[in-house]
Coordinates of C-alpha atoms in Angstrom, one line a residue:
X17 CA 27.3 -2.7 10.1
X18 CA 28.8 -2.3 6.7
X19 CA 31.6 0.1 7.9
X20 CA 33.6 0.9 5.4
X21 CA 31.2 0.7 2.3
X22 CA 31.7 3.6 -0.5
X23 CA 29.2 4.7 -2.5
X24 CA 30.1 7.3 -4.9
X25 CA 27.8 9.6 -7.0
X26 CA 29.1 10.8 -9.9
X27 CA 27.0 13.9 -11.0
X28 CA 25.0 16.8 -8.9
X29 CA 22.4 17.4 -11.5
X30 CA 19.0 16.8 -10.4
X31 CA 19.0 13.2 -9.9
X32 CA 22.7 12.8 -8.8
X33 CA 22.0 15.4 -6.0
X34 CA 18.5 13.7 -5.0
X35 CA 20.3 10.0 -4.8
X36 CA 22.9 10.9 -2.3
X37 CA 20.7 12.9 -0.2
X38 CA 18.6 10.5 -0.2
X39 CA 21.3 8.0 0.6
X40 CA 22.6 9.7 3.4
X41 CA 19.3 9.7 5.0
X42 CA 18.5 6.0 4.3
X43 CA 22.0 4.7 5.2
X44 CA 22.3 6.9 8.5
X45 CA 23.1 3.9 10.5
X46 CA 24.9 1.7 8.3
X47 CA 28.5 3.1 8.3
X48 CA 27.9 3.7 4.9
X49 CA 30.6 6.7 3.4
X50 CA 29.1 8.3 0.6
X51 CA 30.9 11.0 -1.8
X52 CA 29.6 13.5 -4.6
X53 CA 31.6 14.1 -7.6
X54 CA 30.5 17.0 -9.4
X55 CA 32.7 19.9 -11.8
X56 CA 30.9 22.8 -10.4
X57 CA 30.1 23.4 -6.9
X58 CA 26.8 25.0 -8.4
X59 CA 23.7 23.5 -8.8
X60 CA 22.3 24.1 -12.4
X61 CA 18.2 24.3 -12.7
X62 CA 18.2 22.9 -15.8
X63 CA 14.2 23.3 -15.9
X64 CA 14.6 27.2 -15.2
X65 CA 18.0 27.8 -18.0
X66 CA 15.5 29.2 -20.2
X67 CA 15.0 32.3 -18.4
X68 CA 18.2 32.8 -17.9
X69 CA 18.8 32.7 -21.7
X70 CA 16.2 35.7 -21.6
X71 CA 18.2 37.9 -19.6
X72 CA 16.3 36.8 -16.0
X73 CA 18.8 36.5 -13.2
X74 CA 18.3 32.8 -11.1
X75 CA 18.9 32.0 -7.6
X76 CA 22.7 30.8 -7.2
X77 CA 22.4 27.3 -4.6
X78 CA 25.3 25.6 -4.1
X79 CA 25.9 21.9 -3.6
X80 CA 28.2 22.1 -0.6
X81 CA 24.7 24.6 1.4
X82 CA 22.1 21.8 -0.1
X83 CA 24.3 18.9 1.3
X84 CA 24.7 20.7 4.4
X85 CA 23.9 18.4 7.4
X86 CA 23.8 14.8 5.4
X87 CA 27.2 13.8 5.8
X88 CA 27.7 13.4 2.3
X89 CA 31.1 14.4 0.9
X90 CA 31.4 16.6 -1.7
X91 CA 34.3 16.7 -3.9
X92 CA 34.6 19.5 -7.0
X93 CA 35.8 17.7 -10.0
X94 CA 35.6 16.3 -13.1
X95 CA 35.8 12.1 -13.7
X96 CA 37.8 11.4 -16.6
X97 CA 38.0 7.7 -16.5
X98 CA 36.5 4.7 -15.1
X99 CA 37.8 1.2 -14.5
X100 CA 34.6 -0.7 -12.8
X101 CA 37.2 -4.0 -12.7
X102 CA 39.4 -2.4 -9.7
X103 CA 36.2 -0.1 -8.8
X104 CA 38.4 3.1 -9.5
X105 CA 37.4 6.7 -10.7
X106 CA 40.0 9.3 -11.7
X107 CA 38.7 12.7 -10.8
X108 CA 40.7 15.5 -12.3
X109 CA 42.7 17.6 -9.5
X110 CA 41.4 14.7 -6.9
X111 CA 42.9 11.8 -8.0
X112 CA 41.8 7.9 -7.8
X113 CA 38.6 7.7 -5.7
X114 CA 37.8 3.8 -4.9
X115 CA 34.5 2.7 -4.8
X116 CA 32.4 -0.3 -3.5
X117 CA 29.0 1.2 -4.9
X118 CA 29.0 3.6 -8.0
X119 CA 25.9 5.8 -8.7
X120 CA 26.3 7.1 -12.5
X121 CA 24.5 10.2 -12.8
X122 CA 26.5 12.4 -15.5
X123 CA 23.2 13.6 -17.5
X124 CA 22.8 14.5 -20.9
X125 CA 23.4 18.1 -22.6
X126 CA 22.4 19.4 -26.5
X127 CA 24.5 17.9 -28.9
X128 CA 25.4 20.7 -31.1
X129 CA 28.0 18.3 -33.4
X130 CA 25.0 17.3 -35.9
X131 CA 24.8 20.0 -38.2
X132 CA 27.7 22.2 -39.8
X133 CA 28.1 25.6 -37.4
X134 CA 26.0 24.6 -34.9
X135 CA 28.7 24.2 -32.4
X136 CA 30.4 27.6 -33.5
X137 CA 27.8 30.0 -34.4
X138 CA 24.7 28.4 -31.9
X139 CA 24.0 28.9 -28.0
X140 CA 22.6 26.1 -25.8
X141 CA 21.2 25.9 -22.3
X142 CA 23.9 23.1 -21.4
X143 CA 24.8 25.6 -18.4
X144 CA 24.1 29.0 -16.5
X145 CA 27.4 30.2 -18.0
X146 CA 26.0 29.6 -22.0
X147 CA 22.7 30.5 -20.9
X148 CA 24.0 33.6 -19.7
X149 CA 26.4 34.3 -23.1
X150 CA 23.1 33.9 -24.9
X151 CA 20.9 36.7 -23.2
X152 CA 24.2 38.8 -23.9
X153 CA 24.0 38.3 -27.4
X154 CA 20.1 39.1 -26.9
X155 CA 20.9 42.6 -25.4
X156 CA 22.8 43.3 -28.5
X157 CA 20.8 42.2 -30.7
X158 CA 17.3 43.9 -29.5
X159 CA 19.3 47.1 -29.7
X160 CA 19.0 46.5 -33.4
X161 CA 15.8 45.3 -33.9
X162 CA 17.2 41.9 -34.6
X163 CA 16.3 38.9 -35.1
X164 CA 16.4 35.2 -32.9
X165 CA 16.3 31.9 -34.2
X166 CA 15.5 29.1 -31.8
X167 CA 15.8 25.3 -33.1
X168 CA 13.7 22.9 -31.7
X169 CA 10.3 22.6 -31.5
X170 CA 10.7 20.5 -28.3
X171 CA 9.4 21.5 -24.9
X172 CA 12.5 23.1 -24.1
X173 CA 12.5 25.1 -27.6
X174 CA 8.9 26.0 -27.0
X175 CA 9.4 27.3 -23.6
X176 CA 13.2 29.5 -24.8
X177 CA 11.0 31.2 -27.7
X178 CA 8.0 32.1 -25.8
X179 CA 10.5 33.4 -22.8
X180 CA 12.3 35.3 -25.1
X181 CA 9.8 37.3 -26.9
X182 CA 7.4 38.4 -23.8
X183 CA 11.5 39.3 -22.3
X184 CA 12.4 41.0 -25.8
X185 CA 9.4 42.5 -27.5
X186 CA 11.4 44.4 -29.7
X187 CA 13.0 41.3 -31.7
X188 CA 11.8 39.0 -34.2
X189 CA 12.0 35.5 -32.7
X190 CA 11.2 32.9 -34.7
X191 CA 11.0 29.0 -33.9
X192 CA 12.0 25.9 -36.0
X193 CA 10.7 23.0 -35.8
X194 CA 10.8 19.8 -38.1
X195 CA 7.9 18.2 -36.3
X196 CA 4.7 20.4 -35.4
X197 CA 5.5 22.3 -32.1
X198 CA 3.3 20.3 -29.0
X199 CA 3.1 17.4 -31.3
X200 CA 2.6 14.9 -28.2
X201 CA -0.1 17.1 -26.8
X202 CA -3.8 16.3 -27.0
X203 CA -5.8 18.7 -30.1
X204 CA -6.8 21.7 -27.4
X205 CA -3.8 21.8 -25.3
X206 CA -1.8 22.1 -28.6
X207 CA -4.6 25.0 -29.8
X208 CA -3.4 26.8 -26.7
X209 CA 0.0 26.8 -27.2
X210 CA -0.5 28.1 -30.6
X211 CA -2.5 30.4 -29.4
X212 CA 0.3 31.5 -27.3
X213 CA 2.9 31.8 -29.7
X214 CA 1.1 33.8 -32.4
X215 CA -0.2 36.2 -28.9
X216 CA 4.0 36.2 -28.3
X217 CA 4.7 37.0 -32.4
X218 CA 6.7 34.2 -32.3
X219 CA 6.9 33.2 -35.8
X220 CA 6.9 29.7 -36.9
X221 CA 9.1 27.4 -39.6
X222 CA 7.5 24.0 -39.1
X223 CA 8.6 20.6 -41.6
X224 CA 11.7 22.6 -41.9
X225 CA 15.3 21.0 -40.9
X226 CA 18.2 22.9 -40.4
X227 CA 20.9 22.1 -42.7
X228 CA 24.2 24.8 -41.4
X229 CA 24.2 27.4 -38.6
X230 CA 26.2 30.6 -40.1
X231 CA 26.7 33.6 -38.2
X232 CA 24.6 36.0 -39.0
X233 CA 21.8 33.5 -40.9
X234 CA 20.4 29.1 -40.6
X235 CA 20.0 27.5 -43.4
X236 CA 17.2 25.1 -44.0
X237 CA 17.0 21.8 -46.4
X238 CA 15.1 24.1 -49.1
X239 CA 18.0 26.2 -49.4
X240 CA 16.4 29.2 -47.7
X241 CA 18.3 31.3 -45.8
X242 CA 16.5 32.4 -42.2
X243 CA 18.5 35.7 -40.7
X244 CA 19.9 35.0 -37.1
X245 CA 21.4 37.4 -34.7
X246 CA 21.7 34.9 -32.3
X247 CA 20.7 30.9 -32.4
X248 CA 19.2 29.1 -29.6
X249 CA 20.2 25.1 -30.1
X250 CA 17.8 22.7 -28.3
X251 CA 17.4 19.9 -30.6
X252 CA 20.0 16.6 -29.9
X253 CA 21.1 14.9 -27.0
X254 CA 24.3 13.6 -26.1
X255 CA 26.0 11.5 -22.8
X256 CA 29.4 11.3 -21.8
X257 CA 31.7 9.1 -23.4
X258 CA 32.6 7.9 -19.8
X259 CA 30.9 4.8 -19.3
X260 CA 31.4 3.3 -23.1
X261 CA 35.4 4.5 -23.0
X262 CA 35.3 2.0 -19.6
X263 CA 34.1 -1.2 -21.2
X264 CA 30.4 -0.9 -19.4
X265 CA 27.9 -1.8 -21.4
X266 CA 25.7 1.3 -23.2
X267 CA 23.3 1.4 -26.2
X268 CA 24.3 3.1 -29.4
X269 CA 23.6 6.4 -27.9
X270 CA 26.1 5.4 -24.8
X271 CA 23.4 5.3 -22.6
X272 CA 24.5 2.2 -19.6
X273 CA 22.0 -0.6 -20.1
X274 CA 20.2 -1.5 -17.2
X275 CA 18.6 -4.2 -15.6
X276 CA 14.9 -4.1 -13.8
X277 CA 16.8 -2.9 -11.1
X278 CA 18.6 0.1 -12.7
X279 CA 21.9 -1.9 -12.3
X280 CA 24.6 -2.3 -15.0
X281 CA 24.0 -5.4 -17.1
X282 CA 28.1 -5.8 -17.4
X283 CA 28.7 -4.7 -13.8
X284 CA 26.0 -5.0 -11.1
X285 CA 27.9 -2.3 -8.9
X286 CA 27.1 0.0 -11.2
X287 CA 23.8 1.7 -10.7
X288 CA 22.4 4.0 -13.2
X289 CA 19.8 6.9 -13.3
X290 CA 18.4 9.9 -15.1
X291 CA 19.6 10.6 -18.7
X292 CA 22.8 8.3 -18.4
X293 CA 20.2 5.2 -18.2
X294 CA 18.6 3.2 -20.7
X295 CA 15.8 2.4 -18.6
X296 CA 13.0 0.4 -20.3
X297 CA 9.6 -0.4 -19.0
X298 CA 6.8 -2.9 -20.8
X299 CA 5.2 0.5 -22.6
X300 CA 8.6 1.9 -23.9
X301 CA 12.1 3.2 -22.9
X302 CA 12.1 6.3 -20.5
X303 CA 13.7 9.8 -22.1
X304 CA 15.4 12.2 -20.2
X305 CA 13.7 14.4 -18.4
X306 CA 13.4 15.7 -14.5
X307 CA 9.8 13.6 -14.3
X308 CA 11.6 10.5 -14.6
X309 CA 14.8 11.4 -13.4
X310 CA 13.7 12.1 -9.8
X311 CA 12.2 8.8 -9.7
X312 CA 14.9 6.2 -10.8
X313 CA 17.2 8.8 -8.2
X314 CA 14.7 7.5 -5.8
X315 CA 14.4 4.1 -6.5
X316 CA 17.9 3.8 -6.8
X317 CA 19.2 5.4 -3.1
X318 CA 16.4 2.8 -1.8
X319 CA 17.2 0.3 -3.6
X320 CA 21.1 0.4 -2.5
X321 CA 19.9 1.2 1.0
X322 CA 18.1 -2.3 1.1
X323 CA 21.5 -4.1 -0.7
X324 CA 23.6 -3.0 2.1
X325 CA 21.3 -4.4 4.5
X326 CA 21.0 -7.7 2.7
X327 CA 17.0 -7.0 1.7
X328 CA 15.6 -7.8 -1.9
X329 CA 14.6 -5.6 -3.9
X330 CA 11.7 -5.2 -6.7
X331 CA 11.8 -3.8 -9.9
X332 CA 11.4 -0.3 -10.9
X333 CA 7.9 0.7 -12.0
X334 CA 7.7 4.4 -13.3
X335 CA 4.6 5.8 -15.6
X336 CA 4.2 9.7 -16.9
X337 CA 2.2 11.8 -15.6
X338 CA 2.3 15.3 -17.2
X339 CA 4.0 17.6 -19.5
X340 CA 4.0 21.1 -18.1
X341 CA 5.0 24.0 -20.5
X342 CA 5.8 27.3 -19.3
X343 CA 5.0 30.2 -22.1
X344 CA 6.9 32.8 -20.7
X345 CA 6.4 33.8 -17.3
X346 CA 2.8 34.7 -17.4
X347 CA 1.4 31.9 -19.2
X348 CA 1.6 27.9 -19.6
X349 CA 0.0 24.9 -20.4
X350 CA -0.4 21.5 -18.6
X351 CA -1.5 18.2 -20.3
X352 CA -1.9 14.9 -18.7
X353 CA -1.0 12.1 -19.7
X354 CA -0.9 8.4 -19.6
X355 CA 2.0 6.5 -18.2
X356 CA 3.5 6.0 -22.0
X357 CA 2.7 9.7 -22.8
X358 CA 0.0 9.6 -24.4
X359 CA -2.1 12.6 -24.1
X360 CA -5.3 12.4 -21.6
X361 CA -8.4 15.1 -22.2
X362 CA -7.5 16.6 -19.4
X363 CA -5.3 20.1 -19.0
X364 CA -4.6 23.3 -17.6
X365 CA -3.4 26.5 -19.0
X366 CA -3.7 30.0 -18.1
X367 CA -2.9 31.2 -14.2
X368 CA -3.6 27.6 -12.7
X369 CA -1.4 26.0 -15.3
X370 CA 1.7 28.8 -14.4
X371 CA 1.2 28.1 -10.4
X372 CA 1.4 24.6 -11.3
X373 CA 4.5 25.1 -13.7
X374 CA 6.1 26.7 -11.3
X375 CA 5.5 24.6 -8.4
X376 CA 7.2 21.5 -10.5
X377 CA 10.3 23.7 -11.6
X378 CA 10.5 24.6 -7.8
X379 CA 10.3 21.0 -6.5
X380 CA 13.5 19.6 -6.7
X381 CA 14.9 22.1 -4.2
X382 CA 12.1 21.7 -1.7
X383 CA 12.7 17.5 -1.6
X384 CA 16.1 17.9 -1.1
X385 CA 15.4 19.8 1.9
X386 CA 13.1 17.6 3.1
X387 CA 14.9 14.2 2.0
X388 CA 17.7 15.1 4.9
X389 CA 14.7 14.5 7.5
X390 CA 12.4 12.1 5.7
X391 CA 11.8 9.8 2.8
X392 CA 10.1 12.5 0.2
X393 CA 8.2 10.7 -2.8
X394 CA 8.7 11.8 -6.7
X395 CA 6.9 9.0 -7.7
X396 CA 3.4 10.2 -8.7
X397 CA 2.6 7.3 -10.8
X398 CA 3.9 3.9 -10.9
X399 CA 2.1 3.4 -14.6
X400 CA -0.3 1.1 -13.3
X401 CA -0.9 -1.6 -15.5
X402 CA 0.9 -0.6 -18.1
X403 CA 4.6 -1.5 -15.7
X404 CA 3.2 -4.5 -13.9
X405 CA 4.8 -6.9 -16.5
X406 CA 8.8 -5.9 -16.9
X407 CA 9.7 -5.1 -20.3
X408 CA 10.4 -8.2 -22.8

């Protein structure tokens, strides 16, 4: 039955990784070959890169030990090129890899090419290797007293400062934001996490935009000057130039455009997922993040499982559910949400909100485990009514 059919999965991240193990266990008995592209044979926590960037030390899995038992091929290497008419990927040191079934799963990473300096003088959290330069930098700067800028008042940039002063008490870390840090929280979840950050001492340059990263100093709009030992960039997201550079079709961002079924509107073997999607639903279009990653991973290896068996499928339905925020490794705040992410009354901070934190961060890893044996769910909510109608 279907001997012979490739699927490839370009990408190991956390969706990329979760589709193909989740293939392998819904194809067992197909004859379907499936193969994992990936440039590093290890898999990256992104959810966990903060503490890293702190000086913490993570757990080193790699993709060859997670795949262990699935069948799945793993092959270490980076695509440079496309060409979804003869269903062909180069893969750097590998070659042309054919393919019947493409999963594209190459993820997003901080776009550092907005602002003058950022891409010399700043850090990111793209990888364990520049997470890792970063808390180097931190070493040398706490030895002087110095002083940490972190831009972004995003979830990630909330969760870098907060890490990064209860790590380095004896530096000045302060965060900028343009937007009011926990903006999408509800009033007394954002309270908290104020709370928080003036407990930490991390000090706070809200409505301010970042104009040029130097090297010792970022410069805002106003023309102020905010010293900088070392700059933590989390703001701006970027894809890969892949899927544009092959003729498939992508938004303005180069995100593939998608169908209800997370297929490529130009080329139906093309399926989609995580960051690299533009996935829209009736409330909104999906952003990146591991919450909805998981779930089009899922949908997808059971969507593709029920294509090779000649079985319809239905669209995919996906709603929010949460926005868990660690605030260093002691404290953290969960708010609830509705499926658009909207803030609900309820929340959690304090002890139950850091078990809970960490039992989300910890989660990928555990389904993984358990997708080789059984079909694990990521889907806490389907969003109700609000995904009953497919987007217009």
């Amino acid at each position: 039955m279907n001997n012979g059919h490739h699927i490839v999965v370009l990408g190991a991240g956390y969706t990329g990784l979760f589709s193909a193990i989740r293939l392998a266990h819904r194809t067992r008995r197909t004859g379907v070959k499936i193969t994992l592209v990936n440039p590093s044979s290890r898999f990256v926590e992104r959810l966990r890169m903060h503490q890293i960037a702190a000086g913490q030390e993570l757990a080193d899995h790699q993709i060859p030990d997670l795949l262990a038992g699935t069948g799945v091929t793993f092959i270490q290497g980076t695509a440079t090129a496309i060409d979804p008419e003869a269903r062909q990927i180069t893969v750097d040191g590998a070659g042309t890899l054919g393919y019947d079934t493409l999963v594209y799963a190459l993820g997003s990473s901080t776009d550092t090419g907005q602002v003058p300096g950022a891409d010399t003088h700043a850090f990111t959290l793209n990888s364990p290797q520049s997470a890792g330069r970063f808390a180097a930098r931190l070493t040398e700067a706490t030895a002087s007293g110095g002083t940490v800028t972190v831009c972004g008042g995003g979830l990630t940039g909330i969760e870098a400062a907060t890490e990064i002063a209860e790590n380095h008490p004896g530096l000045d870390v302060t965060l900028i934001s343009l937007d009011e840090p926990g903006a999408m929280m509800g009033a007394k979840a954002r309270a908290y996490l104020n709370g928080a950050l003036d407990r930490l001492g991390v000090i706070l340059e809200t409505g301010a935009r970042v104009t040029k990263v130097l090297p010792d100093a970022v410069e805002l709009a106003d023309g102020r000057l905010v010293r900088s030992d070392a700059c933590l960039w989390t703001t701006g997201v970027k894809v890969s130039p892949l899927a544009a550079d092959a003729g498939i079709a992508t938004d303005d961002r180069g995100l593939i455009l998608v169908d209800a079924t997370l297929r490529s509107v130009s080329h139906p073997a093309i399926h989609a997922i995580g960051d690299a999607a533009a996935v829209r639903l009736a409330w909104g279009q999906i952003h990146g993040t591991c919450q909805s990653g998981l779930p089009t991973a899922q949908y997808t290896a059971d969507t593709i499982a029920r294509l090779v068996r000649g079985k319809a499928v239905k669209p995919f339905r996906f709603g929010y559910f949460h926005q868990p925020v660690s605030l260093g490794r002691r404290d953290a705040v969960i708010q609830f949400t509705k499926a658009d992410e909207t803030p609900r009354r309820m929340h959690l901070t304090g002890r139950s909100a850091v078990a809970y934190k960490e039992m989300v961060s910890g989660s990928p890893l555990t389904t993984y485990r358990f997708s080789k044996r059984m079909n694990v769910t990521t889907i806490v909510s389907k969003g109700g009514r609000a995904t009953r109608k497919p987007a217009a």
